[in-house]
Tab-separated table of C-alpha atoms in Angstrom:
chain	number	residue	atom	x	y	z
A	708	MET	CA	-128.814	-44.773	40.083
A	709	ASP	CA	-128.981	-46.027	36.511
A	710	SER	CA	-125.830	-44.087	35.670
A	711	ILE	CA	-123.988	-45.695	38.603
A	712	ARG	CA	-125.103	-49.169	37.476
A	713	LYS	CA	-123.689	-48.461	34.025
A	714	LEU	CA	-120.343	-47.574	35.600
A	715	CYS	CA	-120.129	-50.724	37.764
A	716	PRO	CA	-117.719	-52.565	35.439
A	717	TYR	CA	-115.224	-49.706	35.711
A	718	PRO	CA	-112.747	-49.298	38.591
A	719	ASP	CA	-113.599	-45.617	39.147
A	720	VAL	CA	-117.252	-46.247	39.998
A	721	GLN	CA	-116.781	-45.637	43.736
A	722	LEU	CA	-114.946	-42.372	43.132
A	723	VAL	CA	-117.581	-41.154	40.676
A	724	ALA	CA	-120.474	-42.168	42.948
A	725	ARG	CA	-118.905	-40.533	45.997
A	726	THR	CA	-118.257	-37.322	44.058
A	727	MET	CA	-121.853	-37.252	42.830
A	728	ILE	CA	-123.226	-37.776	46.347
A	729	GLU	CA	-120.927	-35.163	47.913
A	730	THR	CA	-121.870	-32.633	45.246
A	731	LEU	CA	-125.569	-33.290	45.815
A	732	ILE	CA	-125.124	-32.739	49.557
A	733	GLN	CA	-123.273	-29.467	48.923
A	734	MET	CA	-125.962	-28.272	46.530
A	735	LEU	CA	-128.718	-29.119	49.024
A	736	TRP	CA	-126.818	-27.247	51.744
A	737	VAL	CA	-126.469	-24.154	49.519
A	738	ALA	CA	-130.140	-24.362	48.470
A	739	GLN	CA	-131.256	-23.821	52.089
A	740	ASN	CA	-129.881	-20.250	52.018
A	741	PRO	CA	-128.589	-19.549	48.501
A	742	ILE	CA	-127.306	-16.000	48.911
A	743	GLU	CA	-125.284	-16.507	52.081
A	744	ARG	CA	-124.165	-20.087	51.544
A	745	SER	CA	-123.122	-19.772	47.920
A	746	THR	CA	-120.794	-16.954	48.944
A	747	MET	CA	-119.454	-19.031	51.820
A	748	TRP	CA	-118.847	-21.961	49.478
A	749	ARG	CA	-116.956	-19.835	46.954
A	750	LYS	CA	-114.831	-18.229	49.677
A	751	TYR	CA	-113.997	-21.556	51.329
A	752	VAL	CA	-111.149	-22.017	48.850
A	753	ILE	CA	-109.327	-19.332	50.838
A	754	ILE	CA	-109.540	-21.506	53.964
A	755	GLU	CA	-108.266	-24.493	51.973
A	756	ASP	CA	-105.372	-22.423	50.592
A	757	TRP	CA	-104.430	-21.366	54.124
A	758	ASN	CA	-104.573	-24.980	55.359
A	759	THR	CA	-102.330	-26.025	52.466
A	760	LEU	CA	-99.943	-23.181	53.308
A	761	GLN	CA	-99.746	-24.377	56.921
A	762	SER	CA	-99.021	-27.919	55.754
A	763	ILE	CA	-96.233	-26.673	53.469
A	764	LEU	CA	-94.694	-24.583	56.245
A	765	ASN	CA	-94.962	-27.444	58.773
A	766	ARG	CA	-93.005	-29.680	56.385
A	767	GLY	CA	-90.278	-27.062	56.314
A	768	ALA	CA	-90.764	-26.288	52.638
A	769	SER	CA	-90.387	-22.764	51.385
A	770	ILE	CA	-92.933	-20.565	49.705
A	771	SER	CA	-92.448	-17.149	48.165
A	772	PRO	CA	-93.079	-14.288	50.581
A	773	ALA	CA	-95.453	-12.664	48.077
A	774	GLU	CA	-97.576	-15.807	47.732
A	775	ARG	CA	-97.608	-16.309	51.491
A	776	ALA	CA	-98.697	-12.695	52.020
A	777	VAL	CA	-101.558	-13.033	49.515
A	778	ILE	CA	-102.844	-16.223	51.165
A	779	GLU	CA	-102.544	-14.874	54.708
A	780	SER	CA	-104.191	-11.576	53.784
A	781	ALA	CA	-107.143	-13.339	52.154
A	782	TYR	CA	-107.407	-15.697	55.133
A	783	ASP	CA	-107.392	-12.834	57.646
A	784	ALA	CA	-110.207	-11.138	55.710
A	785	THR	CA	-112.287	-14.334	55.540
A	786	LYS	CA	-111.656	-16.421	58.673
A	787	ALA	CA	-114.284	-14.672	60.823
A	788	ASP	CA	-117.005	-15.959	58.487
A	789	TYR	CA	-116.065	-19.565	59.335
A	790	GLY	CA	-115.489	-19.266	63.084
């Protein structure tokens, strides 16, 4: 908390504090089952990439077929772990 108090005069204090708290929560979650959950956390970027891809496609923007294939292939291989 001392570090947050030192940041109070700066406009980014809320962003920094929220990031610190969210990171702590994620670390505590992983610590409950380190082997399984650390892998899940690292692979979650694939889910985020797929969500971003869907957002891009829904806006009508284009994406290279090769990049789309890579994202969809990785998503298909990973999605069952997050069902």
